[in-house]
Coordinates of C-alpha atoms in Angstrom, one line a residue:
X1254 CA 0.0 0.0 0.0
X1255 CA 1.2 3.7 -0.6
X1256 CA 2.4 5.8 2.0
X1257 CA 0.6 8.7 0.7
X1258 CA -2.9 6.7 1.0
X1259 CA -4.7 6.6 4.2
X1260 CA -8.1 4.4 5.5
X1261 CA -9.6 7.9 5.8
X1262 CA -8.7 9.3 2.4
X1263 CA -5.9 11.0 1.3
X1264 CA -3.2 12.1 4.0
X1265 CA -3.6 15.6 4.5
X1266 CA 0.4 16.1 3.2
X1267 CA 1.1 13.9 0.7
X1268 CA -2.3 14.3 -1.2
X1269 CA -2.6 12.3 -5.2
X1270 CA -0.9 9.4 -6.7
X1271 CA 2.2 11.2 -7.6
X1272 CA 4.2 10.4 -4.2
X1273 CA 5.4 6.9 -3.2
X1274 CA 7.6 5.8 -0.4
X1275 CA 10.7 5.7 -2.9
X1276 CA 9.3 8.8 -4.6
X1277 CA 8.1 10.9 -2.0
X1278 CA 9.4 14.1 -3.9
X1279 CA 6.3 13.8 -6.6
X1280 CA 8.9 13.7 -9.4
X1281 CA 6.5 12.9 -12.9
X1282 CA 7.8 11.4 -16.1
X1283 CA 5.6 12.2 -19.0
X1284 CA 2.4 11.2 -18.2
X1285 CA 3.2 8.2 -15.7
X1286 CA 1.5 7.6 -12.3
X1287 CA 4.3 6.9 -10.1
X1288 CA 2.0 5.0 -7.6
X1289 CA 0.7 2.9 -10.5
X1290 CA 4.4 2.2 -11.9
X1291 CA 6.0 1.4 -8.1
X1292 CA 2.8 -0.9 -6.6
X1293 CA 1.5 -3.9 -7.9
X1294 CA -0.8 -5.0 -8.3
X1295 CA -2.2 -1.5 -8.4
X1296 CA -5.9 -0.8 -6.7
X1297 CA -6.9 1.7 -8.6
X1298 CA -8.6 1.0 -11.8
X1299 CA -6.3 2.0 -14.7
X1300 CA -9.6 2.2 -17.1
X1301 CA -11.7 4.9 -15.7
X1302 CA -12.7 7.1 -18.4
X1303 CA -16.2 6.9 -20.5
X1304 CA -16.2 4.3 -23.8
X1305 CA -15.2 6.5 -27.1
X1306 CA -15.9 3.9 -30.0
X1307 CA -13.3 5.8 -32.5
X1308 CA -10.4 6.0 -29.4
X1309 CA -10.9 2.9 -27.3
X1310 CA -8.8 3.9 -24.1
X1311 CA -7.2 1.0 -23.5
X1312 CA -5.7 0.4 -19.9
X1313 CA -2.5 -1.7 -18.9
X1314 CA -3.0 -5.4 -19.7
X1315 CA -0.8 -7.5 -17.7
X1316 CA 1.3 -10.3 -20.2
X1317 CA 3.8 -11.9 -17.2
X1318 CA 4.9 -11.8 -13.8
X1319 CA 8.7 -13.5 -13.2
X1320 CA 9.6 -13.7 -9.3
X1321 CA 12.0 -15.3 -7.2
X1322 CA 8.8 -16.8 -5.1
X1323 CA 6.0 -18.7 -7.6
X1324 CA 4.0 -18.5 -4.3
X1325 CA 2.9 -15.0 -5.3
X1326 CA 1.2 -16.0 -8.6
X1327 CA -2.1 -16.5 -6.5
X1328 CA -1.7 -12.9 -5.4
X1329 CA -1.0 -11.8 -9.1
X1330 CA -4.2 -13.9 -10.6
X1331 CA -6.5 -12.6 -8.0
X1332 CA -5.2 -8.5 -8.5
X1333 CA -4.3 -8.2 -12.2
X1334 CA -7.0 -6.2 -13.7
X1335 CA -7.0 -8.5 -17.3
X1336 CA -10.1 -9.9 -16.1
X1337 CA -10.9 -8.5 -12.6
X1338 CA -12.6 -4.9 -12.0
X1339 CA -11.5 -2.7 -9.6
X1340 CA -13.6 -0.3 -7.7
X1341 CA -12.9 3.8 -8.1
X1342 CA -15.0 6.4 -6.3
X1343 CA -17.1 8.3 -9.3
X1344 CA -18.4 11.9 -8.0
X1345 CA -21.9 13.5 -8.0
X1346 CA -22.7 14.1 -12.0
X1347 CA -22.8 18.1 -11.2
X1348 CA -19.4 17.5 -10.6
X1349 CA -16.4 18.7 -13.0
X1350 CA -14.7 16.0 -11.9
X1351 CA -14.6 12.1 -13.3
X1352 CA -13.5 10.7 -10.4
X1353 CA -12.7 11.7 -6.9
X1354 CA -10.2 11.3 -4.1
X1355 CA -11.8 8.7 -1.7
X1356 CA -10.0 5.5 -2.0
X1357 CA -13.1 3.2 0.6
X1358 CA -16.7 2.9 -0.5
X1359 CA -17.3 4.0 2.9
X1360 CA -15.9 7.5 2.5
X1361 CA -16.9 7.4 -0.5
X1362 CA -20.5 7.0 0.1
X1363 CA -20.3 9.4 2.8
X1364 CA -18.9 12.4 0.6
X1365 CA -21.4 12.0 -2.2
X1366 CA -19.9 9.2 -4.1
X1367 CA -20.7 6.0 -6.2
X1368 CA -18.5 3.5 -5.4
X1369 CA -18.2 2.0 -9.2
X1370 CA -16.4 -1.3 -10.7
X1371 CA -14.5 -0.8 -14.1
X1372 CA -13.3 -3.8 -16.0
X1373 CA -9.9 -3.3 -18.1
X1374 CA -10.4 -4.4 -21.5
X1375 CA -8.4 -5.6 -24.8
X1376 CA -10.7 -3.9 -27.4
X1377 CA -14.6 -3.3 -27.6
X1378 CA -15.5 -5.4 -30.8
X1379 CA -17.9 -2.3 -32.0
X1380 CA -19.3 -4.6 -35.3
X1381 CA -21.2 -7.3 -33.0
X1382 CA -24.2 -5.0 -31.7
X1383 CA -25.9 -7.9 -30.5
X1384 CA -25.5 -10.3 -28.0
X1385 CA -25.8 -13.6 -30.4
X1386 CA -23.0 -11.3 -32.1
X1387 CA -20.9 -11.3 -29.6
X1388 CA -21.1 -14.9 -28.9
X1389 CA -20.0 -15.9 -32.4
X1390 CA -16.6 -13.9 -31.6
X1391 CA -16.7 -15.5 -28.2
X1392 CA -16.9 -19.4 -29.6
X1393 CA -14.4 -18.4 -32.3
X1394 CA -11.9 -17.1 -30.1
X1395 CA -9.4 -19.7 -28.1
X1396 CA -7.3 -17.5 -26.2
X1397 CA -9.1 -14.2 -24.5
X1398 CA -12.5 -13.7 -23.0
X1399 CA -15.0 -12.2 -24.7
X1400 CA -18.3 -10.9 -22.8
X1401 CA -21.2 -9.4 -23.6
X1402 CA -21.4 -6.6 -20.8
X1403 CA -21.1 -3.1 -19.4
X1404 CA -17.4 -1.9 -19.0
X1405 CA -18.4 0.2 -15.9
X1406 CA -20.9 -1.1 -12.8
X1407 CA -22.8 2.2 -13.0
X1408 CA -23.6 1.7 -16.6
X1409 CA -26.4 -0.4 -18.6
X1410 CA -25.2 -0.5 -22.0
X1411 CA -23.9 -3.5 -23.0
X1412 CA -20.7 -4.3 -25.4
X1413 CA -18.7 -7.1 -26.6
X1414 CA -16.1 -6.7 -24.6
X1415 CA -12.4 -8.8 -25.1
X1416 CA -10.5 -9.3 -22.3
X1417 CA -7.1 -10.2 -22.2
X1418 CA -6.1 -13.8 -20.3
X1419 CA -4.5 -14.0 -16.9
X1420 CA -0.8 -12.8 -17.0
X1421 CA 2.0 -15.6 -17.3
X1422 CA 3.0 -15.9 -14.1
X1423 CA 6.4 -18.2 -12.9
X1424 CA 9.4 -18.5 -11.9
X1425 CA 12.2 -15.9 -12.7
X1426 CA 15.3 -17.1 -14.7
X1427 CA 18.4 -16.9 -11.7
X1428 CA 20.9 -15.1 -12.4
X1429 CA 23.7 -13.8 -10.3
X1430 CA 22.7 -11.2 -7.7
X1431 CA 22.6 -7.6 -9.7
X1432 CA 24.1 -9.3 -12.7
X1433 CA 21.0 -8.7 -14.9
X1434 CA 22.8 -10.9 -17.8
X1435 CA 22.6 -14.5 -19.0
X1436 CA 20.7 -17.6 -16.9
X1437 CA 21.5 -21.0 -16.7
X1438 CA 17.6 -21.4 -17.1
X1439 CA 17.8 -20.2 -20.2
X1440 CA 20.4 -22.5 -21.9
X1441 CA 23.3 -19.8 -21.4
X1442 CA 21.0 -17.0 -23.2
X1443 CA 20.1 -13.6 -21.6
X1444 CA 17.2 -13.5 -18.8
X1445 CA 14.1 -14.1 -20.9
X1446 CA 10.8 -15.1 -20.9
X1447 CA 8.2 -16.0 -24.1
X1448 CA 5.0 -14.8 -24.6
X1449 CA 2.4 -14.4 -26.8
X1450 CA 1.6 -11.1 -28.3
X1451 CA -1.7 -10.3 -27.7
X1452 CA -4.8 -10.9 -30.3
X1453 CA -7.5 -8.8 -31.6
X1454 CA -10.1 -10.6 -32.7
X1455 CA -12.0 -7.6 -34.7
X1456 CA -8.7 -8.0 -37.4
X1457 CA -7.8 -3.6 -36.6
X1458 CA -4.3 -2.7 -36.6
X1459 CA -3.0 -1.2 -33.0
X1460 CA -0.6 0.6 -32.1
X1461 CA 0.6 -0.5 -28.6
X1462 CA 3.3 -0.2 -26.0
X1463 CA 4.8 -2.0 -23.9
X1464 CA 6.3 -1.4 -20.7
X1465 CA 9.1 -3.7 -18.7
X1466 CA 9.8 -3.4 -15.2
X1467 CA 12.0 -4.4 -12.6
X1468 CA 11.4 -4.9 -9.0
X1469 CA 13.3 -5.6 -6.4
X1470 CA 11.9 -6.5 -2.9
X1471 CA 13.7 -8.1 0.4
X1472 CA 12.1 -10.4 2.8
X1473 CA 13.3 -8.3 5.8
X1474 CA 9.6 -7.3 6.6
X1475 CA 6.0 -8.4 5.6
X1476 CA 6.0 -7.1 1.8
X1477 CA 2.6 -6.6 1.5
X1478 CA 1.0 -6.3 5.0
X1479 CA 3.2 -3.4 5.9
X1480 CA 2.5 0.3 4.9
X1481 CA 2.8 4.2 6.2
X1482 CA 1.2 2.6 9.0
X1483 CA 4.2 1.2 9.9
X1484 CA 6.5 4.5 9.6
X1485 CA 8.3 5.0 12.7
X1486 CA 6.5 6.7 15.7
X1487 CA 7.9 5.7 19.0
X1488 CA 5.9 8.3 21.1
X1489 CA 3.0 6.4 19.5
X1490 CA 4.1 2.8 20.0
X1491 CA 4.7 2.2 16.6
X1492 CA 8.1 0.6 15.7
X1493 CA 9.5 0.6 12.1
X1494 CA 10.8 -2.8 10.9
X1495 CA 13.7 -1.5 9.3
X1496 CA 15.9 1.6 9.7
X1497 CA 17.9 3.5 7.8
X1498 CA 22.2 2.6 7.8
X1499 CA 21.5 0.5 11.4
X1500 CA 23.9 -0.4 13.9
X1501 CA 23.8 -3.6 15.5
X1502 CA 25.8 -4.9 18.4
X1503 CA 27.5 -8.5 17.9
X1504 CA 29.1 -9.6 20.9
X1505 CA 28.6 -8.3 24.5
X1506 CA 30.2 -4.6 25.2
X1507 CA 32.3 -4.6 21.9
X1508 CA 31.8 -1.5 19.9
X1509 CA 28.5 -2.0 17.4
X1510 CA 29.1 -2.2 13.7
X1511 CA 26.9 -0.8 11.2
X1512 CA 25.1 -2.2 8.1
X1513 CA 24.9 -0.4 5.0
X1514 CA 20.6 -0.3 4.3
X1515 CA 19.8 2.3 2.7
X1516 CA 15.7 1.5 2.8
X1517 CA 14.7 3.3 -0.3
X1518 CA 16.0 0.3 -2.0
X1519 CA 13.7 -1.4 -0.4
X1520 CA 11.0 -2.8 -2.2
X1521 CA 11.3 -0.8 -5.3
X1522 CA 10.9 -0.3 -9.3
X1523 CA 14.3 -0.1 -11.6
X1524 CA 14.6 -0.1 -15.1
X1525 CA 11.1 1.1 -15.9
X1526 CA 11.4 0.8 -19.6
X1527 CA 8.9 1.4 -22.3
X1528 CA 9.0 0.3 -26.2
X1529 CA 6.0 1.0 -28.7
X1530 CA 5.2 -1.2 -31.5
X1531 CA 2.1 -2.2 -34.0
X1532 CA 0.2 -5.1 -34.3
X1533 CA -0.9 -6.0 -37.7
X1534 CA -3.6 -7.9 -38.8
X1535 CA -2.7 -11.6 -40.6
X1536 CA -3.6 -12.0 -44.0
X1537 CA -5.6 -15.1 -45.1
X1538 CA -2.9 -17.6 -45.4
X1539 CA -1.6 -16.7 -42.3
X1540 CA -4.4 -18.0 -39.9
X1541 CA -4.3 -20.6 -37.7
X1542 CA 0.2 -20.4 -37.8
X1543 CA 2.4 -19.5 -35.5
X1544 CA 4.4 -16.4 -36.3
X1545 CA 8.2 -16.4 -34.9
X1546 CA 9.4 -13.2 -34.2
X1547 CA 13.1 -12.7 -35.0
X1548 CA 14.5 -9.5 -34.4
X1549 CA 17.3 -7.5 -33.1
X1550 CA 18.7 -6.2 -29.9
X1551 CA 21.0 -4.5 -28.0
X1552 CA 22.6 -0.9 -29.0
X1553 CA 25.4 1.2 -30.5
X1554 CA 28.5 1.0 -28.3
X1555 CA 31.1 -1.7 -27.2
X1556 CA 30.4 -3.9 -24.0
X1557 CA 31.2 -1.0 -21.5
X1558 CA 29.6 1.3 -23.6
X1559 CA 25.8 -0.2 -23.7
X1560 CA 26.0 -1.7 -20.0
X1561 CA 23.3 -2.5 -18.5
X1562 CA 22.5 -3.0 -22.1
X1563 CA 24.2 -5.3 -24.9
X1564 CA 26.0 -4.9 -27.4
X1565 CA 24.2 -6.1 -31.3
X1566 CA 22.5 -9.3 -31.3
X1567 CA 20.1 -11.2 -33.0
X1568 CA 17.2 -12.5 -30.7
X1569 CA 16.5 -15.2 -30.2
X1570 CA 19.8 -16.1 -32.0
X1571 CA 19.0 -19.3 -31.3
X1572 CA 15.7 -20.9 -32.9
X1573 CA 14.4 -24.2 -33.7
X1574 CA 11.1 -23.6 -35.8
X1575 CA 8.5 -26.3 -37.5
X1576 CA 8.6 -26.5 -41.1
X1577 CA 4.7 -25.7 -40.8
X1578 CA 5.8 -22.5 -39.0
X1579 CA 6.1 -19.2 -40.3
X1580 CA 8.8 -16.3 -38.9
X1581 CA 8.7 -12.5 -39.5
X1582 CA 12.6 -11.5 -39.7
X1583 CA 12.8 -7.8 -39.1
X1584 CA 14.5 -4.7 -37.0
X1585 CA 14.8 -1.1 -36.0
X1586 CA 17.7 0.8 -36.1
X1587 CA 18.2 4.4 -35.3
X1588 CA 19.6 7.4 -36.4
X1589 CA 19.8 9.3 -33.5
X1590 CA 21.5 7.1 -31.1
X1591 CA 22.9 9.4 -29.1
X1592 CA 25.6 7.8 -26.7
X1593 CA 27.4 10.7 -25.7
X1594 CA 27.1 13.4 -22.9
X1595 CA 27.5 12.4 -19.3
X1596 CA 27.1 9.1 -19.6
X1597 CA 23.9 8.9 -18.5
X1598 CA 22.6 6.3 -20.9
X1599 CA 25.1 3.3 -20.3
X1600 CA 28.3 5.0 -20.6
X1601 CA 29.5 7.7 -22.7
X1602 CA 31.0 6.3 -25.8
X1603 CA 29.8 5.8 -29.8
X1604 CA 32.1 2.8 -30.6
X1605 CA 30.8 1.0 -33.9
X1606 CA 31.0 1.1 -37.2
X1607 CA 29.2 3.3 -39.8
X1608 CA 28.2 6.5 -39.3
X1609 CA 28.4 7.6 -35.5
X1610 CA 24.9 7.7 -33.6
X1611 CA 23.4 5.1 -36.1
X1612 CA 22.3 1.6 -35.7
X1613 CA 21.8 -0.6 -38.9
X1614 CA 21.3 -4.6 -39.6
X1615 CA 21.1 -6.6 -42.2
X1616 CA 20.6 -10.4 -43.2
X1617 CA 23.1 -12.6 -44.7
X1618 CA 23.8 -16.5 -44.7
X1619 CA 27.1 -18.3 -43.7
X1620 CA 28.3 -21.5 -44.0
X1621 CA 29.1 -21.8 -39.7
X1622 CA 29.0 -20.4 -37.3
X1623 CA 32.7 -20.0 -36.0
X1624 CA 33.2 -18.3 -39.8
X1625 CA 33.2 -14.5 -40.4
X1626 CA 32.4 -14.6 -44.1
X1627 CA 29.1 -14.7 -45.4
X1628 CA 28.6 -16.9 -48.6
X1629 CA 27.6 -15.4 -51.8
X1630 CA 24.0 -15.7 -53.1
X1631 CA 24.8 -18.3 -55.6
X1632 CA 26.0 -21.2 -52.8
X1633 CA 23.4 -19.8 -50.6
X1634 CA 20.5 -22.5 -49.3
X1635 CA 18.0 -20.3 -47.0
X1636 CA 16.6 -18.2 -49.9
X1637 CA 15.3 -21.6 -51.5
X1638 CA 13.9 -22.8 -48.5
X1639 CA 11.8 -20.0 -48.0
X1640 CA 9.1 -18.1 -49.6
X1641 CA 7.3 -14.7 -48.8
X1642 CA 3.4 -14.9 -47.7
X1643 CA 2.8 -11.5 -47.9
X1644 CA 4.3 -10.9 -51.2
X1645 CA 4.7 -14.5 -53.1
X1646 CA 5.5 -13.2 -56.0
X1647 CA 9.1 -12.6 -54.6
X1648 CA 12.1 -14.5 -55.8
X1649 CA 14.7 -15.9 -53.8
X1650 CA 16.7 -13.5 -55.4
X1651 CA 14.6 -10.9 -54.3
X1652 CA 14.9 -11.9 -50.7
X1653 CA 18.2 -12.5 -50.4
X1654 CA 18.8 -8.4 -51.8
X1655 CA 16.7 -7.2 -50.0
X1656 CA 17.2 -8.8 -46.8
X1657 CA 21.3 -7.8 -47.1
X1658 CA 20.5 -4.3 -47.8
X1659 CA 18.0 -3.8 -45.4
X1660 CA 15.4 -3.4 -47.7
X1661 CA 17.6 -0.4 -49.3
X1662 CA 16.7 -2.3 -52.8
X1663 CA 13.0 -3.5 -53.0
X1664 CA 14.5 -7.2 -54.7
X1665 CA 16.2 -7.2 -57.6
X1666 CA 13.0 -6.5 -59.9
X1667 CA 9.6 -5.4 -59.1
X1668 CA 7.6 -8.3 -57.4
X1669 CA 4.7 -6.1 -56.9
X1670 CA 5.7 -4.4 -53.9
X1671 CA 7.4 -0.9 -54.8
X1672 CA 7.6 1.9 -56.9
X1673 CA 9.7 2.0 -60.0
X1674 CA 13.3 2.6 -59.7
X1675 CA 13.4 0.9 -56.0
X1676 CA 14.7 -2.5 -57.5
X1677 CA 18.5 -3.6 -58.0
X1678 CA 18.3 -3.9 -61.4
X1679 CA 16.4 -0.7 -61.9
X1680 CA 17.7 1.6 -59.2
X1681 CA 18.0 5.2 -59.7
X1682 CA 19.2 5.9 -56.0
X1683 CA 22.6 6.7 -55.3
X1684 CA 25.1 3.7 -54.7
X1685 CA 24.3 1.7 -51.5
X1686 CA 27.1 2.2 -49.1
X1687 CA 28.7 -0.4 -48.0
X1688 CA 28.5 0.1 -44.1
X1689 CA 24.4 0.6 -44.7
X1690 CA 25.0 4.3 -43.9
X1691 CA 22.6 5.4 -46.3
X1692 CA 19.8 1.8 -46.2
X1693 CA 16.6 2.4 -44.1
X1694 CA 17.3 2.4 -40.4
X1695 CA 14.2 -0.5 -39.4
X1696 CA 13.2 -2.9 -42.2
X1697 CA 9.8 -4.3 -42.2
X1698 CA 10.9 -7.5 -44.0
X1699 CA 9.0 -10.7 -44.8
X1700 CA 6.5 -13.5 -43.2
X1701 CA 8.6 -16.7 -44.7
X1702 CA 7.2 -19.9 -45.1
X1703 CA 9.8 -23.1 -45.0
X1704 CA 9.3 -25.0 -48.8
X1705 CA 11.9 -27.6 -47.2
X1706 CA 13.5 -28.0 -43.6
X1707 CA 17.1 -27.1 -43.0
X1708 CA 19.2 -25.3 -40.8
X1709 CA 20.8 -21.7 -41.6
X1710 CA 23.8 -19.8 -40.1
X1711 CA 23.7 -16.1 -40.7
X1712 CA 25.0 -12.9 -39.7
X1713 CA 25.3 -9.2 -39.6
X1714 CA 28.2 -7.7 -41.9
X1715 CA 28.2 -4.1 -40.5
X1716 CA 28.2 -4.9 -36.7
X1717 CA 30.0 -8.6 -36.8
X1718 CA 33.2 -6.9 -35.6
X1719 CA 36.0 -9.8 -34.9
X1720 CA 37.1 -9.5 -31.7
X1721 CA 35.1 -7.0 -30.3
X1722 CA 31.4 -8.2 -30.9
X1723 CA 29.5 -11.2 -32.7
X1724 CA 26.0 -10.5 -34.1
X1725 CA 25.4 -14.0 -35.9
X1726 CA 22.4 -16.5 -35.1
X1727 CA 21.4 -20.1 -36.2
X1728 CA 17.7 -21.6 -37.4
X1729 CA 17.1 -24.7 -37.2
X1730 CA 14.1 -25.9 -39.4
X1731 CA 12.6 -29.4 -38.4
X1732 CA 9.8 -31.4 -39.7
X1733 CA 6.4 -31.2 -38.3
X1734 CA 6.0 -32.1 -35.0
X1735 CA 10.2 -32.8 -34.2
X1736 CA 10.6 -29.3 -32.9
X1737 CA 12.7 -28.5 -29.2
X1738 CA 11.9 -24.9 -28.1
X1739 CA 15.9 -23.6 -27.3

């Protein structure tokens, strides 16, 4: 529980959602609730504003939960708000306000207010008016929950709502205390976990975002029975159970030593990091498959450089797909990478190659791994093993040009896809250069399909630097059925 929140209200000082125990300064970033970010699961209601079919407000949907103690997934199903309403005190309607202060149904009630349940939602599937509608999206669909009802307990007006599933919620991968690196859970790779990205049964496009975040918590005290409550008041009888740099006496009249506790640490949020992406719909002949995502990570910089980050990989850089699979292989970049100044995003420091504050990939196959040459197109294999579903019509040629320029040709001749004058053999751009300096930044690529099974070793050629960083991965094709998640 916050330490700004009270049973009575809101505490006459530290009024609002923008304190918490390790923010009690009321520090904002963008448009972030800092109680919301440091306590979960949170008790307010992140949906609490009226249904606007063209901008469906979507709240925070909760995809995993990874702790040291799988003990506290029963505490994570009963709080996340995927499918559980939460309760927020709604204000007379000759109020200005859309919801007020009180944080009980109690003082709620007694100042005027409805005490009103709002249910978090995926999307609100506007085209099935009708119950019977809704119900034919609700047999077709495997993986949420799909309802037809109110979003708010104060409303009548019924929708067909989607609601995400419960969170994944497990074990986290060990790694070494504040090491934040590779797991020997996860077969040697970096701390990781798989999930499914969400699914939208109407078919829109959404744009999303997703936030990571890491929290830290100690069992020195009760974690979630102990609040402001609890802050130290001796004149009142009330104790803290932890203190600030304590000393402690170990052995009869010696002198006491002191422990180094700083308690801010205690039970807190790091690396509160947010990425945005879209969600496409699947075309026809994508149904019913599963989609690997391979993609990029990491940053411009060497290994000091990008810490706590890494340098360029290719995640997973290890995948074992069925041939009845398909995979999306596709990046961003940058070019405004900006790694200098005071340090203050991993250390200062633009080592790399190509032009300085830029990030670029590309695609290209090898013969092994522990090689640093890619092979030329001709004794290439992958390209014939593959074929795009989203633009067929592409050769392998077309693929394998594309793919090593990051997408600065559109194939070697129009397949369909771009203008005139895009293609290799019909280019009227300026030479590509050969460090990518000038190729698009983030490359969309292709959905491939596996014609055959195989396996393929490939590699980046601008960021493979010998020596000093290895951006290569492996794919392992197997027939249907035969495949070993790695």
């Amino acid at each position: 529980s916050p330490q700004s929140t009270g049973s009575s209200g809101i505490n006459a000082e530290y009024g609002g959602s923008e304190r918490t125990r390790q923010n009690n300064n009321g520090n904002r970033r963008g448009y972030e609730c800092p109680e919301e970010r440091d306590y979960y699961p949170y008790w307010q209601p992140t949906h609490q504003m009226d249904y606007v079919a063209n901008y469906q407000r979507t709240p925070w949907i909760d995809m995993a939960y990874l702790s040291g103690n799988e003990t506290d997934c029963e505490r994570v199903e009963q709080g996340t708000e995927n499918q559980n309403g939460k309760y927020r005190c709604v204000p007379p309607s000759e109020s200005s306000r859309t919801y007020d202060r009180w944080i009980t149904e109690e003082t709620c009630t007694e100042n005027g207010g409805s005490w009103v349940m709002f249910h978090s939602f995926l999307e609100v599937i506007e085209a099935a008016d009708t119950e019977a509608k809704c119900n034919n999206y609700k047999a077709a669909d495997k993986r949420n929950k799909i309802s037809w009802m109110a979003l708010r307990s104060d409303s009548t007006t019924k929708k067909c709502v989607v609601q995400a599933p419960p969170p994944k919620c497990g074990q986290a991968p060990w790694t070494r205390v504040n090491h934040l690196g590779n797991s020997i859970d996860t077969n040697g790779n970096a701390s990781r976990v798989e999930i499914d990205l969400p699914h939208f049964p109407s078919g829109a496009s959404k744009r999303c975002v997703m936030r990571l975040r890491y929290n830290i918590t100690t069992d020195e005290f009760d974690n979630y029975g102990t609040d402001h409550r609890h802050n130290d008041e001796p004149e009142n009888g009330v104790v803290s159970p932890v203190e600030q740099d304590p000393f402690i006496n170990v052995a009869g009249n010696a002198k006491p030593l002191r422990l180094a506790m700083n308690t801010n640490q205690y039970g807190r949020t790091f690396q509160d990091r947010s990425h945005a992406f879209i969600i496409l719909p699947r075309t026809s002949a994508m149904s019913g498959k599963i989609i690997n995502n391979l993609n990029v990570r990491g940053k411009r910089g060497n290994i000091v450089q990008t810490f706590p980050a890494v340098e360029y990989d290719f995640v997973p850089n290890k995948l074992t797909v069925d041939e009845d699979e398909l995979l999306h292989i596709q990046w961003t970049g940058s070019n405004t990478h900006n790694n200098g100044g005071n340090g203050g995003d991993g250390q200062t420091g633009d080592a790399g190659d190509g032009t300085g504050g830029t990030d670029r990939h590309n695609f290209l196959q090898m013969l092994q791994s522990d090689l640093n040459y890619p092979v030329p197109y001709e004794n290439s294999t992958f390209w014939d093993m593959v074929e795009s579903v989203n633009y067929p019509n592409a050769s392998p040629l077309d693929l394998a040009i594309e793919y090593a320029t990051s997408g600065y040709y559109c194939g070697y001749k129009s397949y369909g896809r771009c203008a005139e004058g895009s293609h290799a053999s019909d280019s009227n751009k300026a030479a590509l250069n050969q460090q990518l300096n000038n190729a698009p930044a983030s490359y969309f690529g292709h959905v491939l399909k596996f014609k055959s099974t195989g396996t393929c070793v490939y590699m980046c050629s601008r960021n493979n630097n010998f020596t000093n960083r290895s951006q290569k991965g492996t794919l392992w094709v197997k027939p249907s059925g035969k495949t070993q998640a790695q």
